[in-house]
XYZ file of C-alpha atoms in Angstrom:
714
model
C 46.505 47.125 286.415
C 46.005 50.848 284.536
C 45.104 53.927 286.635
C 41.961 55.599 286.766
C 41.048 57.829 284.301
C 41.293 61.842 285.207
C 39.753 64.893 284.090
C 42.240 68.060 283.446
C 41.875 71.299 281.595
C 45.139 72.907 279.935
C 43.233 76.124 280.641
C 40.756 76.063 283.007
C 40.522 79.321 283.579
C 38.420 79.372 279.934
C 36.065 77.437 281.352
C 34.411 81.106 283.029
C 33.121 81.415 279.336
C 30.399 78.693 279.980
C 28.416 81.176 281.581
C 27.407 82.444 278.057
C 25.543 79.449 278.402
C 22.799 81.960 279.742
C 22.480 84.022 276.871
C 20.221 81.917 274.612
C 17.934 81.605 278.293
C 17.846 85.215 278.641
C 16.993 85.976 275.108
C 14.197 83.570 275.202
C 12.786 85.161 278.599
C 13.446 88.207 277.436
C 11.400 87.781 273.438
C 8.131 86.066 275.160
C 5.571 87.834 273.489
C 3.003 89.617 276.213
C -0.552 89.849 275.432
C -3.887 91.357 276.802
C -7.374 89.496 277.445
C -9.610 90.992 274.969
C -13.447 89.403 274.829
C -14.170 88.648 271.307
C -16.315 86.043 270.164
C -14.011 84.549 266.989
C -10.841 83.876 269.282
C -12.662 80.997 270.916
C -11.526 79.188 267.507
C -8.145 80.632 267.445
C -7.773 79.154 270.866
C -8.848 76.040 270.226
C -6.470 75.709 267.573
C -3.517 76.195 269.249
C -4.139 74.405 272.483
C -4.402 71.340 269.466
C -0.717 72.511 268.992
C 0.935 73.594 272.169
C 2.796 70.277 273.020
C 4.271 70.597 269.845
C 5.263 74.315 269.801
C 6.622 74.056 273.533
C 8.939 70.930 272.925
C 10.437 72.541 269.490
C 11.344 75.693 271.030
C 12.758 73.834 274.170
C 14.731 71.665 272.095
C 16.422 74.913 270.288
C 17.168 76.683 273.406
C 19.061 73.662 274.662
C 21.103 72.988 271.238
C 21.972 76.889 271.652
C 22.872 76.817 275.143
C 25.198 73.393 274.703
C 26.826 75.269 271.962
C 28.025 77.896 274.004
C 28.783 75.214 277.026
C 30.857 72.942 274.395
C 32.554 76.203 273.276
C 33.912 76.967 276.479
C 35.055 73.346 277.380
C 36.797 73.406 274.011
C 38.459 76.628 274.677
C 39.715 75.368 278.139
C 41.423 72.012 276.405
C 39.977 69.094 278.516
C 42.062 65.953 278.992
C 40.959 62.564 279.715
C 44.282 61.106 281.447
C 45.287 57.261 282.649
C 44.833 55.011 279.938
C 47.482 52.896 278.477
C 47.959 51.567 275.156
C 45.372 54.368 273.131
C 46.576 56.046 270.479
C 46.511 59.652 271.413
C 48.165 62.724 271.815
C 50.602 64.604 274.908
C 48.702 66.444 277.604
C 48.448 69.754 277.328
C 49.914 72.538 278.249
C 52.747 71.760 275.478
C 55.237 70.134 276.430
C 59.036 70.095 274.974
C 60.496 66.756 274.661
C 64.474 66.956 274.009
C 64.836 63.454 272.236
C 68.853 62.160 272.431
C 69.450 58.750 270.440
C 72.531 57.053 270.983
C 74.620 57.009 267.382
C 77.660 55.181 268.639
C 79.191 52.466 266.542
C 77.730 49.807 269.157
C 74.341 50.910 267.968
C 74.596 49.112 264.811
C 74.860 45.501 266.574
C 71.861 43.827 264.710
C 69.701 41.213 266.679
C 66.983 39.833 264.298
C 67.939 41.859 261.330
C 67.349 45.089 263.041
C 70.314 47.382 264.106
C 69.803 48.940 267.561
C 69.789 52.308 266.060
C 66.940 51.314 263.839
C 64.745 50.395 267.211
C 65.955 53.577 268.808
C 64.600 55.655 266.081
C 61.530 53.603 265.442
C 60.250 54.541 269.162
C 61.323 58.028 269.330
C 59.477 58.278 266.164
C 56.289 56.934 267.961
C 56.782 59.645 270.681
C 56.604 62.342 267.739
C 53.509 60.585 266.359
C 51.748 60.630 269.530
C 52.181 64.067 270.212
C 49.503 66.470 270.178
C 49.756 69.823 268.316
C 51.806 72.231 269.917
C 54.041 70.041 271.577
C 57.632 70.667 270.759
C 60.877 68.306 269.969
C 64.520 68.867 269.949
C 67.026 66.071 268.916
C 70.378 65.419 270.163
C 72.912 62.776 269.068
C 74.379 60.509 272.242
C 78.069 60.623 270.485
C 81.662 62.326 270.523
C 80.952 64.940 270.139
C 77.284 64.838 270.399
C 75.617 66.694 267.820
C 72.543 68.950 267.948
C 70.290 68.326 264.914
C 67.265 70.453 266.103
C 68.393 72.933 268.503
C 65.518 75.054 269.144
C 61.865 73.329 270.029
C 60.054 72.434 266.772
C 56.236 71.737 266.603
C 56.808 70.722 262.916
C 56.041 66.933 263.486
C 56.781 65.861 260.138
C 60.168 67.777 260.396
C 60.947 66.029 263.167
C 60.405 62.751 261.824
C 62.344 63.300 258.982
C 65.522 64.205 260.754
C 65.156 61.287 263.069
C 64.629 59.351 260.106
C 67.906 60.552 258.582
C 69.933 59.729 261.601
C 72.860 57.318 260.711
C 75.687 55.543 263.169
C 78.136 57.910 264.036
C 81.191 55.483 264.051
C 82.279 56.692 267.561
C 82.242 56.155 270.864
C 79.273 57.728 273.407
C 80.754 60.917 275.235
C 77.661 61.327 277.847
C 78.928 64.375 279.778
C 78.889 66.392 276.510
C 75.990 65.221 276.106
C 74.499 66.444 279.150
C 75.971 69.720 278.547
C 73.722 70.140 275.429
C 70.526 68.876 277.351
C 71.129 71.374 279.919
C 71.707 74.210 277.946
C 68.322 73.477 275.643
C 66.618 72.853 278.943
C 67.402 76.538 280.038
C 66.955 77.987 276.623
C 63.088 76.389 276.682
C 62.429 77.072 280.147
C 60.175 80.184 279.669
C 58.654 79.240 276.763
C 57.115 75.843 277.956
C 56.310 74.795 281.638
C 56.709 71.093 281.146
C 59.430 69.733 279.556
C 60.765 65.937 279.339
C 64.165 63.989 278.629
C 63.950 60.750 276.609
C 67.363 59.189 276.006
C 67.269 55.911 273.684
C 70.870 54.130 274.126
C 71.918 50.415 274.939
C 73.687 51.482 278.144
C 77.022 50.536 276.979
C 79.091 50.053 280.271
C 82.072 52.288 279.067
C 79.735 55.096 278.226
C 77.344 54.852 281.490
C 79.911 54.005 284.367
C 80.060 56.735 286.328
C 83.837 57.651 287.060
C 85.839 60.810 287.547
C 85.943 61.511 283.696
C 82.071 61.285 283.244
C 80.380 62.402 286.256
C 76.557 62.601 284.852
C 74.940 60.894 287.519
C 74.999 63.841 289.724
C 73.840 66.231 286.992
C 71.403 64.251 285.469
C 69.643 64.042 288.781
C 70.102 67.938 289.133
C 68.205 68.061 285.894
C 65.402 65.413 287.070
C 64.238 67.796 289.297
C 63.385 70.365 286.327
C 63.005 68.252 283.704
C 61.116 64.958 283.629
C 63.711 62.018 282.605
C 63.179 58.904 280.511
C 65.521 56.267 279.608
C 64.931 53.360 277.152
C 67.182 50.569 277.155
C 67.359 49.577 273.288
C 69.395 46.309 274.245
C 66.407 44.853 275.533
C 68.546 42.493 277.746
C 69.477 40.687 274.611
C 73.169 39.108 275.590
C 75.478 40.823 272.703
C 78.458 38.742 271.999
C 81.040 40.334 269.360
C 84.567 39.808 268.591
C 86.309 42.620 266.993
C 89.934 43.205 265.433
C 91.194 45.952 268.177
C 94.888 46.282 266.872
C 96.992 46.065 263.618
C 100.467 47.120 263.697
C 104.156 46.161 262.483
C 106.826 45.896 264.914
C 109.667 46.880 262.441
C 111.539 50.326 263.647
C 111.391 51.098 260.144
C 109.939 49.372 257.021
C 111.889 49.573 253.876
C 112.063 48.076 250.409
C 112.965 44.438 250.695
C 113.004 44.137 254.331
C 111.066 41.548 255.850
C 108.050 43.290 257.908
C 106.154 41.473 261.264
C 102.930 42.395 261.497
C 100.515 41.549 264.420
C 96.839 41.341 264.288
C 95.346 41.390 267.749
C 91.823 39.788 268.042
C 89.813 40.405 270.862
C 86.654 38.647 272.287
C 84.364 40.071 274.032
C 81.978 37.541 275.245
C 81.313 35.278 277.471
C 81.958 32.345 274.858
C 85.122 30.760 273.649
C 85.673 31.200 269.787
C 87.614 28.549 268.317
C 89.901 28.690 264.812
C 88.580 32.107 264.208
C 89.844 32.892 261.017
C 91.896 35.963 260.645
C 92.903 37.211 256.495
C 95.440 39.510 255.952
C 95.518 41.501 252.477
C 98.054 43.960 251.620
C 97.008 46.462 249.017
C 94.248 44.385 248.213
C 95.483 41.124 247.963
C 95.345 38.370 249.975
C 98.719 37.459 251.385
C 97.495 34.658 253.995
C 95.224 33.523 256.865
C 95.584 32.144 260.469
C 93.259 30.412 262.759
C 92.983 31.477 266.423
C 91.167 30.143 269.618
C 90.184 33.275 271.578
C 89.308 32.430 275.314
C 86.086 34.251 276.649
C 87.203 37.809 277.638
C 90.332 37.713 276.530
C 93.031 38.337 273.380
C 95.017 36.207 270.581
C 97.648 37.443 268.350
C 97.864 36.398 264.615
C 101.337 36.847 263.019
C 102.501 37.383 259.562
C 105.900 37.987 257.834
C 105.833 40.333 254.695
C 107.903 42.531 252.393
C 107.436 45.238 250.091
C 109.439 45.288 247.088
C 108.052 48.823 245.703
C 108.751 51.982 247.999
C 105.474 54.098 248.533
C 102.151 53.749 250.358
C 100.933 50.418 250.931
C 97.847 49.530 252.805
C 97.113 46.324 255.033
C 93.887 45.044 255.879
C 92.862 42.368 258.205
C 89.484 40.497 258.680
C 87.321 38.305 260.193
C 84.189 36.935 259.908
C 80.875 38.764 260.622
C 78.815 38.425 263.685
C 75.990 40.726 264.836
C 78.378 44.005 265.128
C 80.412 43.750 261.305
C 81.937 47.559 261.659
C 84.979 45.903 263.985
C 85.280 43.356 261.979
C 88.081 44.705 259.782
C 91.178 47.187 260.343
C 93.314 48.933 258.134
C 96.994 50.281 258.426
C 99.185 52.659 255.989
C 102.772 51.813 255.464
C 104.999 54.132 254.269
C 107.775 52.283 252.471
C 111.073 53.849 251.959
C 114.490 52.595 250.214
C 115.924 54.694 252.757
C 115.174 57.125 255.875
C 116.631 60.418 254.555
C 118.031 62.818 257.353
C 119.628 66.303 256.734
C 122.598 67.148 259.551
C 122.978 70.755 259.235
C 126.873 72.030 260.922
C 127.241 75.507 262.337
C 130.552 75.233 261.899
C 133.002 72.945 260.008
C 132.579 69.375 261.248
C 129.914 70.159 263.416
C 127.842 67.595 261.541
C 130.153 64.716 260.211
C 130.224 62.671 263.390
C 126.192 62.654 263.318
C 126.176 61.984 259.682
C 128.894 58.722 260.338
C 127.165 57.149 263.337
C 123.782 57.538 261.357
C 125.442 56.032 257.754
C 128.690 54.603 258.164
C 128.813 52.857 255.032
C 128.235 56.042 252.463
C 126.901 53.405 249.601
C 124.438 51.714 251.623
C 122.050 51.700 254.644
C 118.801 52.452 255.685
C 119.336 55.642 256.733
C 120.706 58.391 254.249
C 122.234 60.958 255.997
C 123.456 64.096 254.037
C 125.589 67.347 255.328
C 124.362 70.586 254.175
C 125.300 74.152 255.276
C 123.076 76.300 256.879
C 121.606 77.802 253.305
C 119.744 74.706 253.353
C 116.895 75.610 255.587
C 115.710 77.594 253.158
C 116.711 76.323 249.696
C 115.936 72.837 250.211
C 112.343 71.164 250.539
C 112.718 70.063 254.566
C 109.669 67.823 253.911
C 111.504 65.078 251.940
C 113.597 64.560 255.190
C 112.654 62.368 258.014
C 114.638 64.321 260.237
C 116.979 67.388 260.539
C 119.741 67.950 262.624
C 120.987 71.170 263.786
C 125.019 71.066 265.089
C 125.967 73.640 267.268
C 124.443 76.892 264.726
C 125.194 79.931 266.623
C 121.634 81.597 265.507
C 118.887 81.279 263.545
C 117.302 84.096 261.556
C 113.170 84.785 261.727
C 112.785 83.428 258.329
C 114.720 80.079 259.351
C 112.544 80.160 262.586
C 109.576 79.811 260.507
C 110.406 77.441 257.679
C 111.706 75.086 260.712
C 108.279 75.731 263.122
C 106.283 75.018 259.572
C 108.290 71.665 258.921
C 107.701 70.024 262.254
C 104.108 71.295 262.634
C 103.528 68.756 259.112
C 105.326 66.114 260.746
C 108.860 66.779 260.742
C 111.595 66.379 263.388
C 114.271 68.365 264.351
C 117.091 67.697 266.724
C 118.897 70.756 268.292
C 122.631 69.544 269.471
C 124.185 72.509 271.301
C 127.967 73.885 271.344
C 130.385 76.297 271.754
C 129.381 78.855 268.910
C 125.419 78.874 270.357
C 124.193 82.080 271.203
C 121.333 81.191 273.892
C 119.669 84.547 273.916
C 119.613 84.538 270.204
C 117.476 81.187 270.405
C 115.204 82.452 272.985
C 114.594 85.192 271.042
C 113.644 83.346 267.723
C 112.264 79.982 269.166
C 111.469 80.198 272.518
C 107.971 80.172 273.898
C 107.369 83.464 273.813
C 108.408 83.863 270.158
C 106.058 83.613 266.964
C 107.681 80.866 265.789
C 108.191 78.885 269.473
C 109.811 75.455 269.175
C 112.053 75.008 271.719
C 110.779 72.852 274.291
C 112.896 74.485 277.246
C 114.586 77.613 277.654
C 118.630 77.925 276.885
C 120.832 79.045 279.685
C 124.319 79.813 280.993
C 127.433 76.726 280.279
C 127.569 75.087 283.104
C 131.538 74.360 283.734
C 131.975 73.126 287.147
C 133.670 69.973 286.067
C 132.663 66.690 285.108
C 129.779 65.375 284.359
C 127.866 62.181 283.225
C 124.442 61.067 282.038
C 121.749 59.756 283.769
C 119.124 57.256 281.929
C 116.257 58.433 284.485
C 115.663 54.260 284.945
C 115.064 53.739 281.131
C 111.956 54.917 281.013
C 111.740 56.665 278.041
C 111.794 55.137 274.389
C 115.313 56.842 273.585
C 116.946 55.131 276.393
C 114.956 51.497 276.489
C 117.600 50.128 274.445
C 120.372 50.584 276.552
C 118.643 48.705 279.685
C 121.136 45.723 280.792
C 123.787 47.157 278.775
C 125.654 48.844 280.851
C 128.825 48.282 279.044
C 127.958 50.284 275.879
C 128.743 53.016 278.058
C 126.276 55.553 277.884
C 126.267 56.082 281.514
C 130.569 56.899 281.567
C 130.497 59.625 278.804
C 132.385 62.347 280.340
C 130.386 65.792 279.892
C 132.642 68.945 280.303
C 130.323 71.338 279.288
C 126.585 72.202 278.619
C 124.211 74.523 278.617
C 121.423 74.482 281.686
C 118.337 74.129 280.059
C 114.892 75.121 282.628
C 111.423 76.285 282.047
C 110.396 73.346 280.270
C 106.956 73.700 278.205
C 104.036 71.347 279.672
C 104.377 69.239 276.733
C 108.014 68.187 277.197
C 109.768 65.125 278.657
C 113.212 64.596 279.873
C 114.663 61.676 278.241
C 118.367 61.897 279.151
C 119.498 64.121 282.705
C 123.028 64.949 284.103
C 124.105 63.254 287.245
C 123.047 66.518 289.245
C 119.393 66.477 287.613
C 119.961 68.907 284.661
C 118.095 67.837 281.762
C 120.619 66.300 278.980
C 118.024 65.378 276.295
C 114.533 66.645 276.162
C 111.593 66.090 273.753
C 108.409 67.736 272.774
C 105.302 67.082 269.983
C 104.681 69.817 268.056
C 102.083 70.180 265.918
C 101.807 66.715 264.405
C 106.150 66.755 264.345
C 108.451 66.381 267.134
C 111.336 68.363 268.813
C 114.490 66.749 270.403
C 117.236 69.335 272.564
C 120.334 68.036 273.520
C 122.222 70.260 275.893
C 125.739 69.559 275.057
C 127.551 68.639 271.673
C 127.607 65.939 269.423
C 131.190 66.803 267.991
C 134.584 67.099 269.438
C 135.053 69.835 267.528
C 133.047 72.126 270.129
C 135.804 73.211 272.597
C 135.787 76.153 275.658
C 138.972 77.734 274.356
C 138.715 80.118 277.536
C 141.031 77.696 279.284
C 144.773 76.469 278.352
C 144.698 73.994 276.613
C 141.084 74.114 275.694
C 138.475 71.723 277.060
C 135.644 69.720 274.881
C 132.404 69.988 275.610
C 131.879 65.937 275.695
C 133.632 63.336 274.579
C 129.900 61.910 273.191
C 131.036 61.521 269.890
C 134.431 58.999 270.448
C 131.939 56.628 272.837
C 130.712 53.396 271.802
C 126.983 54.416 273.043
C 126.975 57.610 270.182
C 125.806 55.736 267.059
C 123.011 53.679 268.788
C 121.597 56.854 270.508
C 121.879 58.436 266.906
C 119.694 56.123 265.818
C 117.542 55.604 268.764
C 117.157 59.691 267.986
C 116.084 59.121 264.492
C 113.759 56.382 264.941
C 111.926 58.078 267.969
C 111.393 61.257 265.419
C 110.198 59.507 262.891
C 108.216 56.758 264.531
C 105.406 59.285 264.183
C 105.424 59.201 260.433
C 103.647 55.569 260.534
C 101.432 57.218 263.092
C 100.642 60.221 261.215
C 98.903 57.832 258.431
C 97.039 55.872 260.852
C 94.185 57.698 262.614
C 90.676 57.467 264.516
C 87.335 58.292 263.419
C 87.459 62.179 263.602
C 91.681 62.884 263.650
C 92.371 65.270 260.927
C 94.076 64.256 257.710
C 96.918 66.420 257.061
C 99.814 65.862 254.440
C 102.592 68.475 253.915
C 103.016 70.125 250.219
C 106.047 69.998 248.685
C 107.604 73.154 247.929
C 107.780 72.517 244.030
C 104.059 72.442 243.870
C 102.400 75.954 244.340
C 98.962 76.419 244.319
C 99.024 72.507 244.025
C 95.756 70.236 243.776
C 94.659 66.724 243.982
C 91.545 64.368 244.385
C 91.126 62.940 247.603
C 88.899 59.356 247.406
C 87.003 58.520 250.328
C 86.305 54.972 251.728
C 82.975 55.269 249.931
C 84.563 55.956 246.414
C 83.081 59.170 246.710
C 85.751 61.766 245.201
C 86.469 65.324 246.423
C 88.601 68.281 244.782
C 91.510 68.917 247.409
C 93.080 72.621 246.084
C 95.339 74.935 248.168
C 97.066 78.708 248.078
C 100.648 79.596 248.079
C 100.150 80.448 251.546
C 98.659 76.714 252.766
C 101.583 74.435 253.187
C 99.657 71.457 253.820
C 96.692 69.542 252.397
C 93.987 69.134 255.358
C 90.685 67.232 255.521
C 88.956 66.862 258.738
C 85.729 64.691 257.796
C 86.940 61.976 258.437
C 83.625 59.891 259.960
C 84.101 56.654 258.134
C 86.774 53.504 258.952
C 88.362 52.571 255.949
C 91.382 53.989 253.244
C 91.438 57.467 252.438
C 93.654 58.080 249.061
C 95.168 61.330 247.588
C 96.551 62.021 244.329
C 98.280 65.126 243.240
C 97.718 66.398 240.087
C 100.539 66.369 237.976
C 102.734 64.051 236.523
C 105.195 61.370 238.450
C 103.143 61.874 241.873
C 102.634 58.702 243.914
C 98.955 58.775 245.924
C 99.275 59.231 249.872
C 97.199 56.557 252.052
C 95.725 57.394 255.290
C 93.935 54.677 257.510
C 90.975 55.517 259.867
C 89.681 52.990 262.288
C 87.230 53.156 264.931
C 87.766 53.139 268.440
C 88.048 50.090 270.426
C 85.960 51.197 273.226
C 82.324 50.249 271.525
C 83.447 46.647 270.582
C 82.872 45.824 274.125
C 78.795 46.003 274.098
C 78.647 44.982 278.525
C 75.636 46.977 279.075
C 74.836 48.724 283.094
C 71.342 47.491 284.453
C 68.831 49.442 284.152
C 67.877 48.792 287.538
C 71.212 50.225 288.884
C 70.163 53.514 287.340
C 66.719 53.455 288.496
C 67.909 53.044 292.079
C 69.880 55.954 291.672
C 67.278 58.615 290.486
C 64.397 57.344 292.815
C 66.371 58.791 295.672
C 66.077 62.636 294.356
C 65.088 62.929 290.568
C 62.031 61.686 288.569
C 63.386 59.284 286.229
C 61.222 56.914 284.375
C 62.926 53.821 282.869
C 61.002 52.106 280.276
C 61.326 49.418 277.695
C 59.279 48.439 274.490
C 55.544 48.281 275.658
C 52.494 49.947 276.123
C 52.186 53.065 277.877
C 50.122 55.136 279.749
C 48.733 58.635 277.340
C 46.446 61.287 277.700
C 43.784 61.894 275.655
C 42.491 65.402 274.397
C 39.001 65.904 273.947
C 39.430 69.647 272.696
C 38.609 68.263 268.959
C 35.440 66.394 270.322
C 34.397 69.369 271.669
C 35.193 71.686 268.781
C 33.226 69.070 266.420
C 30.252 68.384 268.779
C 29.846 72.502 268.394
C 30.292 72.568 264.432
C 27.615 69.827 264.651
C 25.293 71.324 266.791
C 25.442 74.558 264.563
C 24.467 72.873 261.401
C 21.686 70.861 263.426
C 20.196 74.198 265.075
C 20.396 75.929 261.600
C 18.515 73.081 260.194
C 15.539 72.869 262.802
C 15.139 76.423 263.242
C 14.154 76.478 259.557
C 12.058 73.776 259.704
C 10.279 74.757 262.455
C 9.522 78.104 261.130
C 8.398 76.835 258.016
C 5.906 75.032 259.936
C 4.933 78.105 261.687
C 3.572 79.626 258.665
């Protein structure tokens, strides 16, 4: 039952101007004609005529007086801006004084779900636009998207309703998840900024209430913040899903199982399909395409709230970047029915081994490539000058074996190489100068690269390795293979490592707990630090006879350990080509391509020119807002395209929503949260326009009547 209508005034003190209505009355009384009685025989004829018209004249004078008084009364009423409240479903405008409304529209990709041919985002924009259209002149709006990161579309309260409507109509799906905590931060800022200008503010959120967004958790504590906000701002939340059960099946993973991908080697491909609905999906078609050509299909049964795998085996006959695309049939949410994978295929993995003294890198090179004519890994041994003379970006990994010291220029080159995705492995030994390493590569240096600080040489007897329960990927291969000898390798000398960086991880330790191998991510690449030597040539010559640092290079566990190190370092190579929406695209520039230029083709076929200067070492593109394939082609002959796959985050594929009533229960305890859905809402009807129109009409009427009555007097 609708609430009774109530009168209110935006500026009630202006009603005092209604006292001006007495002015016409006072003027009328002041201007009355005074007369004297004089006996004159002829006046009897004049009095007889006046008596005949006296009634008509009195009516005309009172009518004009009433109109003039009413004009002033209505003018004062209009200035006070009267509002009649409590009507439902009546098209009208917002109550005065002006209200600041913060519109928050969910643009996460779950809002692309279609029902009855309309997306959730379209419904949200339509309802938000209706609020703007019904607003009164002077009401202001700001606009924020609920996304990750949220975007403030209109950051200052705007009274231009046409401009606000235009911005609402321009909103598109962000292809991202929703970050409610960050969005509330923007809301709090907008409300605080406008509180001095607007006595009344309201927040209206339009969302499908996805559980992954609206679940209160330690990382997303929004309830307390919204409750506090609701004491200052009227909060409204519209559930766009309208209780419609949303079924969705998505491709949540597309991956290869091979450690490395080389020409002519079979590659195992896995596609994970997840059913987020409460109904089983039978014979769901899963198709796989390679470089745009379909190579196979599988049919899988996916139980409710479960996953299924489709497996394929493919072979690449040409080196270069190749693109895999997995697809399933369309449903209500089409965005997550496809997934892409960029696979860099090489003839071999190239590794550069640099010794600090003769033969210091020979054992590493031999372990990686025992057959010098063939192999999945090509290991090259070069002098220390190679750090500056070679293009390090042509190698997946660089081993620095027992190098005494590095110059500032060499440290800078290595830092740039790792930041852009390269892998560097420092192996220590008898000629290493710890202070020089800490000075050029330590955490306080300009080219910080080491994951730990180098200290004194430990020479207190024989030590062995501790695999730390084989938890790290470097040692996982040795789990259950104790006879490989990893834990029995004798180590007599090593450099003590401490002050590990925050991102550093100990992959292998000594039996006394000291780190033996430490790894850390630096930029897009990775650094490994081995505390001992990888060559028997490293000796402690202060003793007689000299004592080798370790027998690691002669142990059967040495070759697989070196292979695992290379694989661990280069495993990021595939990851660097496969990104999530919003991740920056980075491609190292070969040294030979100074002032390089290229063309980046986006998934929507739009082309962007990429230019660099001498000081830039990589192409970078951060506006990866579309899922699909990004292809970069460098200008010049003999260049091959570099491809990047950008995929949606999988969180929004689960369309399960929280109950609106659960939010109402929370906010009813202390706030003013108003949860609404599509339908009639109570509206306020302003009457100031009606009052002003009446004033204008009465002015015209008074002018016409006064002229007409004046002529009749003559």
